[in-house]
Each structure stands twice: as C-alpha cells, then as structure tokens.
PDB file of C-alpha atoms in Angstrom:
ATOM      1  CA  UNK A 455     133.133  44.904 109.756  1.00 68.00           C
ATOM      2  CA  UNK A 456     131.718  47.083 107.297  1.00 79.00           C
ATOM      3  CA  UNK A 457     130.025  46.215 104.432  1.00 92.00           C
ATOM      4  CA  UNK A 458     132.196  46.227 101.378  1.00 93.00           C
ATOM      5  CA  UNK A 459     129.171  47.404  98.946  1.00 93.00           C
ATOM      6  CA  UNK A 460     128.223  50.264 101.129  1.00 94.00           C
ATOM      7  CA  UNK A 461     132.096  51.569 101.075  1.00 94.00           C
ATOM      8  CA  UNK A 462     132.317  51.123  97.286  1.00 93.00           C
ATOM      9  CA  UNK A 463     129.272  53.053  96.451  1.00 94.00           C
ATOM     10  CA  UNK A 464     130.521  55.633  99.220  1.00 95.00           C
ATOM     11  CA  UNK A 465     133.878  55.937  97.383  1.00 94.00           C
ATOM     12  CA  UNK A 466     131.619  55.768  94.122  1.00 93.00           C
ATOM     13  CA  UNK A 467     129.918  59.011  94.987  1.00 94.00           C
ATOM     14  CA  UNK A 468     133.127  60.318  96.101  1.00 95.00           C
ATOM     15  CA  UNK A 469     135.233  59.516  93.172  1.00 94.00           C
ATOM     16  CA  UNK A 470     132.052  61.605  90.957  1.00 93.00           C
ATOM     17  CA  UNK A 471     132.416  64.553  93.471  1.00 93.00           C
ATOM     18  CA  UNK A 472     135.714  64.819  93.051  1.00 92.00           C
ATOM     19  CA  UNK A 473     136.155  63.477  89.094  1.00 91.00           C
ATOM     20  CA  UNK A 474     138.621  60.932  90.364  1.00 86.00           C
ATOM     21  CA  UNK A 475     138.437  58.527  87.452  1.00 77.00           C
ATOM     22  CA  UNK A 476     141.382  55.909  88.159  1.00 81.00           C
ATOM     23  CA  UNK A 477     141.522  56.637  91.930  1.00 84.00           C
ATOM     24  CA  UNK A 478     141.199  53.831  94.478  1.00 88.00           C
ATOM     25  CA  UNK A 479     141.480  54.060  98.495  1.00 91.00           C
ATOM     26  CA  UNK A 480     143.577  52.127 100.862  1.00 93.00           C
ATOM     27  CA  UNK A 481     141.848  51.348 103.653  1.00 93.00           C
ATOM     28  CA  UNK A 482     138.529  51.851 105.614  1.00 95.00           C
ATOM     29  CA  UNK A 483     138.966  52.256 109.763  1.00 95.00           C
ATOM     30  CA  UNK A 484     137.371  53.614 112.454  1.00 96.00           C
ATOM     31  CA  UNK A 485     139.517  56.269 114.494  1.00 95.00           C
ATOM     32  CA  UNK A 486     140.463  55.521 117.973  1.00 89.00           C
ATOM     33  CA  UNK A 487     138.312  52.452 118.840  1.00 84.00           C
ATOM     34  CA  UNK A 488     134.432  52.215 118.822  1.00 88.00           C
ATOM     35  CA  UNK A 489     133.998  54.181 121.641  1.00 90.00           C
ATOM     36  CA  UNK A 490     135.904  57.451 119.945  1.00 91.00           C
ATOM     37  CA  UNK A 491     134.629  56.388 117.052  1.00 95.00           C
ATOM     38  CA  UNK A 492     131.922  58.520 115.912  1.00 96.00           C
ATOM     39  CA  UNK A 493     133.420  61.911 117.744  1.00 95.00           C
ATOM     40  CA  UNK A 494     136.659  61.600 115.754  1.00 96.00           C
ATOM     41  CA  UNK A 495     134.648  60.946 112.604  1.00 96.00           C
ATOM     42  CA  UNK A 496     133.028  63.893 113.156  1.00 96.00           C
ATOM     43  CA  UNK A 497     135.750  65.846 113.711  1.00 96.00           C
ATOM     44  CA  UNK A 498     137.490  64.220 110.701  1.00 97.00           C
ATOM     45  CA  UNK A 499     134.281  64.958 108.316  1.00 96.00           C
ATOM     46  CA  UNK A 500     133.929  68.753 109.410  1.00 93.00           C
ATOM     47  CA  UNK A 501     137.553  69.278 108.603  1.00 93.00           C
ATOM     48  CA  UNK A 502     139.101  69.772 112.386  1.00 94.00           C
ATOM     49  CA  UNK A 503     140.638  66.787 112.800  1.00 97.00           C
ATOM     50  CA  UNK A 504     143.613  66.406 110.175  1.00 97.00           C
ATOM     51  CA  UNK A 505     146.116  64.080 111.729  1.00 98.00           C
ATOM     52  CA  UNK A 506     146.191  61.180 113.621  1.00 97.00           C
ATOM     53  CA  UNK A 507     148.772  59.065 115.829  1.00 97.00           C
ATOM     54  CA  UNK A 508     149.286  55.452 115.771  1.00 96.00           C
ATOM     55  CA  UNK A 509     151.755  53.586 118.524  1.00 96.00           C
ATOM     56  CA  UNK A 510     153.832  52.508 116.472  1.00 97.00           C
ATOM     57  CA  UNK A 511     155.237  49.252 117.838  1.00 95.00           C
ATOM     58  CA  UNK A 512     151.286  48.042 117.291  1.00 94.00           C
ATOM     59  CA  UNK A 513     152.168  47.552 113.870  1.00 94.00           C
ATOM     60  CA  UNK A 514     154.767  44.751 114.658  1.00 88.00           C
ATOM     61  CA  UNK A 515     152.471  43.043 116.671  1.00 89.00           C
ATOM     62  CA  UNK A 516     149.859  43.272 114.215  1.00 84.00           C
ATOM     63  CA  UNK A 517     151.624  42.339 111.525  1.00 89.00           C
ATOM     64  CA  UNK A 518     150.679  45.446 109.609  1.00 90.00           C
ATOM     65  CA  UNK A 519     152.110  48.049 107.103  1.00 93.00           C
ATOM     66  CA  UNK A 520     152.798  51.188 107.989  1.00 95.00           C
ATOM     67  CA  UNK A 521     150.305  53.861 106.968  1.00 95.00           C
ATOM     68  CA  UNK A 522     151.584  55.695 103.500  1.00 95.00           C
ATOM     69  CA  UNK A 523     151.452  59.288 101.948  1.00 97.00           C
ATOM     70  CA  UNK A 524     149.470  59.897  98.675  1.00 95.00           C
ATOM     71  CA  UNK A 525     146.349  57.392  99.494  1.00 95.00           C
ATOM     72  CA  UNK A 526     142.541  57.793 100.029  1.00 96.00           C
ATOM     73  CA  UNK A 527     141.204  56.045 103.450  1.00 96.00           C
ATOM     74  CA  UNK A 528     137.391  56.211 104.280  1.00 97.00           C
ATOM     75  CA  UNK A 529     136.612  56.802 108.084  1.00 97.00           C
ATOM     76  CA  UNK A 530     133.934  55.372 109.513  1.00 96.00           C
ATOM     77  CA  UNK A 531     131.766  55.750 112.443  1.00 96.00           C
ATOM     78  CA  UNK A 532     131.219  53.177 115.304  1.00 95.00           C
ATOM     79  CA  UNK A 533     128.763  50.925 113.408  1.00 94.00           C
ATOM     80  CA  UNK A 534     131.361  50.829 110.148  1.00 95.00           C
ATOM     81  CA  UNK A 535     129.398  53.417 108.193  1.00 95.00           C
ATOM     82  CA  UNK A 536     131.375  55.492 105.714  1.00 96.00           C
ATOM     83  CA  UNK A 537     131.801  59.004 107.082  1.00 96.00           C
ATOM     84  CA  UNK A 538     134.519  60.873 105.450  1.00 97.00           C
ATOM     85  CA  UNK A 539     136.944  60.342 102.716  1.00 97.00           C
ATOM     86  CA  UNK A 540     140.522  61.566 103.416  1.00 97.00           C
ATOM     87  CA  UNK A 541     143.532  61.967 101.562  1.00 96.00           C
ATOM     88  CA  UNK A 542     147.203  61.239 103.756  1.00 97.00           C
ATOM     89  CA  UNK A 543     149.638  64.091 102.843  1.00 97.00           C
ATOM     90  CA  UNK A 544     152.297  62.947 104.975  1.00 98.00           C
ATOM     91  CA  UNK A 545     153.727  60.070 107.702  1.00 98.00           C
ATOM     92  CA  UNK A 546     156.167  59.942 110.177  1.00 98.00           C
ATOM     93  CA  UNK A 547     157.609  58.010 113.019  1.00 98.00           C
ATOM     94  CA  UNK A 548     159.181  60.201 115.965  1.00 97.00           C
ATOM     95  CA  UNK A 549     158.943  59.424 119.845  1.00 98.00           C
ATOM     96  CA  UNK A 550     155.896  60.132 121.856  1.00 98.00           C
ATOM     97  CA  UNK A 551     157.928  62.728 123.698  1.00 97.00           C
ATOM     98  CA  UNK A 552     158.455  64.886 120.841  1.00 97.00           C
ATOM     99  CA  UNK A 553     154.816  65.028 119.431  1.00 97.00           C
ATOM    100  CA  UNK A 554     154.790  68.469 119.127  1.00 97.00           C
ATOM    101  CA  UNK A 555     151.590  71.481 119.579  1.00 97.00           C
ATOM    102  CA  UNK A 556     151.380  71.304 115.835  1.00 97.00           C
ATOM    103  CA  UNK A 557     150.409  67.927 115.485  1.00 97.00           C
ATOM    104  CA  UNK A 558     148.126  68.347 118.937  1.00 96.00           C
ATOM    105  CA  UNK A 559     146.236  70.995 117.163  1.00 96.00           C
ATOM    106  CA  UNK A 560     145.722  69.369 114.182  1.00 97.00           C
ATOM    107  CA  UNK A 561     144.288  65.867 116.171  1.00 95.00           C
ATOM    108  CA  UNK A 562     141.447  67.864 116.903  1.00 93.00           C
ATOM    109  CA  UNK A 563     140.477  66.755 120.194  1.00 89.00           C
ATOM    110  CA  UNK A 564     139.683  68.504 123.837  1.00 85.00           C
ATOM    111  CA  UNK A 565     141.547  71.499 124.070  1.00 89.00           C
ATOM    112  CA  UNK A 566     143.902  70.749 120.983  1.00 92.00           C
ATOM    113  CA  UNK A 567     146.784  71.814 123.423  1.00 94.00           C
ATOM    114  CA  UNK A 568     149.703  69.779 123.637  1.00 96.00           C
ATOM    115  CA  UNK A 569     149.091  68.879 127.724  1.00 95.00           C
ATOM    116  CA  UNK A 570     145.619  67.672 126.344  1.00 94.00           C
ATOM    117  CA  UNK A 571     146.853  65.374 123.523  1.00 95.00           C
ATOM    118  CA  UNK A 572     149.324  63.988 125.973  1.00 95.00           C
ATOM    119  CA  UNK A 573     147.056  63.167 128.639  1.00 94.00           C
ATOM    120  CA  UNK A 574     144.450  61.847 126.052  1.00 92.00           C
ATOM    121  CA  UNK A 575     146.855  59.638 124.254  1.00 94.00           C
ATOM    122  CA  UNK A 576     149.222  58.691 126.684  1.00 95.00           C
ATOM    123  CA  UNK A 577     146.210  56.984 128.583  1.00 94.00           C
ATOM    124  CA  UNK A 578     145.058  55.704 124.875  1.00 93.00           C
ATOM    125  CA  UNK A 579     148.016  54.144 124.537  1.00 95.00           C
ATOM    126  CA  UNK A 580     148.980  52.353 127.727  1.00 96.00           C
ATOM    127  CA  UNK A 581     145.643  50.481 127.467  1.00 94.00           C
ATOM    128  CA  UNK A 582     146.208  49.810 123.700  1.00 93.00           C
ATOM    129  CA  UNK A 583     149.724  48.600 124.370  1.00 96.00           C
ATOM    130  CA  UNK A 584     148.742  46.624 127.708  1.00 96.00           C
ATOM    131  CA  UNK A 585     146.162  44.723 125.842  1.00 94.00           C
ATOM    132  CA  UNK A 586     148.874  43.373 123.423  1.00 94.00           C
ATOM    133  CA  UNK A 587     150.663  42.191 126.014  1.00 95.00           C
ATOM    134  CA  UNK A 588     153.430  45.260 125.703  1.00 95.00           C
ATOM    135  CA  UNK A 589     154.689  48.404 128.043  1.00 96.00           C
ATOM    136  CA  UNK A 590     154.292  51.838 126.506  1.00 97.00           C
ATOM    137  CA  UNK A 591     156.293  54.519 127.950  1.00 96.00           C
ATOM    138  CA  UNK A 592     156.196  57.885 127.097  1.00 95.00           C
ATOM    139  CA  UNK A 593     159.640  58.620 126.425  1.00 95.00           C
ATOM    140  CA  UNK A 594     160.736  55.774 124.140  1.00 94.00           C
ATOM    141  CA  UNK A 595     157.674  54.775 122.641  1.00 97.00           C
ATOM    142  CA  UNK A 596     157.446  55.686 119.104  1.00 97.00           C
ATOM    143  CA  UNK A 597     154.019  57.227 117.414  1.00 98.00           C
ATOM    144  CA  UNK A 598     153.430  57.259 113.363  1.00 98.00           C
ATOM    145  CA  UNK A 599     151.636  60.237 112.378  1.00 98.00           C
ATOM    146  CA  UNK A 600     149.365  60.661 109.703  1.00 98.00           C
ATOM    147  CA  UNK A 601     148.686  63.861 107.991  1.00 98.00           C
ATOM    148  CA  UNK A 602     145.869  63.971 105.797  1.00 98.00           C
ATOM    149  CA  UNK A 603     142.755  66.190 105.089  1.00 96.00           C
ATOM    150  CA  UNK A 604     139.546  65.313 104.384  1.00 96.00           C
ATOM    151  CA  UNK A 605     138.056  65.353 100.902  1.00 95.00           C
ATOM    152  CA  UNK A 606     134.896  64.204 100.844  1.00 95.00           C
ATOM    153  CA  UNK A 607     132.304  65.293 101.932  1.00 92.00           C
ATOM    154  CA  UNK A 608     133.731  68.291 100.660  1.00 75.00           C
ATOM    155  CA  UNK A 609     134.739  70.599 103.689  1.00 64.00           C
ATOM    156  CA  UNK A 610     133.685  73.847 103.816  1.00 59.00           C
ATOM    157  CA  UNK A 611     136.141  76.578 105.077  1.00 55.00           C
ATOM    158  CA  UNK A 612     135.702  79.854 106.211  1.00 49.00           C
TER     159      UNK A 612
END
C-alpha cells in the first residue's frame, strides 16, 4: 500500500504546479495489476494512455463505487509510487462487445487497434473475473470506462 505522506506531498507539488488551491483527489491505484503496473503508468504519465476499462461486475463483488467524472486520481507504479496525476473527464458502462476503436486507441496499449485491446483485455478479464469466483463473457459482460487525461506531470504535446 502506498504511503499516504509520499501521495500527499506528490499531490502537494501537483496542486502548486497547477495552482489548485481547494482541490483534493479521489483515489490512488495502480493500473492493471502489479505486473502492468509500471508500463501503463508510463503510458499514463507521457500522455498516451487516456482511458481505462474496468469489468464492471468487479465492483459488486468488491463492494466498491463506481469510478466518477470531475476527480483527480494519482497512478502509481508497481511499488505504490506516485507517477502521474490525472483528471477523469468522463465514465461509462456499455458491454465489452461494443468497446469501440476509439476507446482502444485511447488505452494506449500494443497496437492500440481494437483486435489488440480485445485480445489484451478479454484475457485480463477472464482471469480477473475467475479469481472472484465469476464467468466473464465477452458479449454480456459489462466494462466502465474512464476517460481522463493526465495533468501532472504536465504532458508535453507536440
């Protein structure tokens, strides 16, 4: 777990980048399980990686909200360091089957074509699902989608 002084002074040095006096974030995770961990940090920090998918029956299990628009998050890396500071834009629950090559490209990962982010996260989330004691299938499964961008460190663009 990561160390809750090291993400406050990481959101401190954030919040004076940005001149975000009253802001607070949400929630600090790691993206896709320690072993993706650090290469979807990185894509998340360089500014290539602005969306994510979540299964969304998870969250039942779990017992946990659903992600929500308008909120910082810090990402971190596989030992729970702060990496990246994003802001969600938008979030939305729709089937597996009708992720669409939008939402592919902006994951960020492989190819960033829509066979790719299929194939990645299908297998994702049959071992996710399977170790909660659950069946994904890839038809009536539902996803939530986050859109966000990263903030901090401030991306550069070309």
């Amino acid at each position: 777990m990561a160390d809750q002084q090291v993400l406050d002074d990481f959101f401190a040095r954030a919040k004076t980048a940005l001149d975000l006096p009253a802001a607070t974030y949400e929630d600090a995770y790691q993206l896709g399980g320690p072993e993706f961990a650090d290469e979807l940090a990185a894509l998340v920090k360089n500014g290539q990686k602005t969306a994510t998918t979540s299964g969304f029956e998870l969250y039942t299990i779990e017992q946990d909200p659903l992600p929500i628009a308008g909120v910082y998050n810090i990402i971190l890396d596989r030992q729970d360091r702060p990496v990246a500071l994003t802001y969600t834009d938008n979030v939305f629950v729709t089937p597996f089957a009708k992720v669409d090559a939008t939402i592919a490209r902006r994951e960020g990962e492989g190819s960033k074509s829509l066979a790719s982010w299929r194939k990645i996260h299908e297998d994702f989330f049959r071992n996710e699902y399977h170790a909660n004691g659950i069946q994904f299938d890839s038809v009536s499964s539902m996803v939530v989608v986050e859109e966000f961008h990263t903030v901090f460190p401030i991306v550069q663009t070309r």
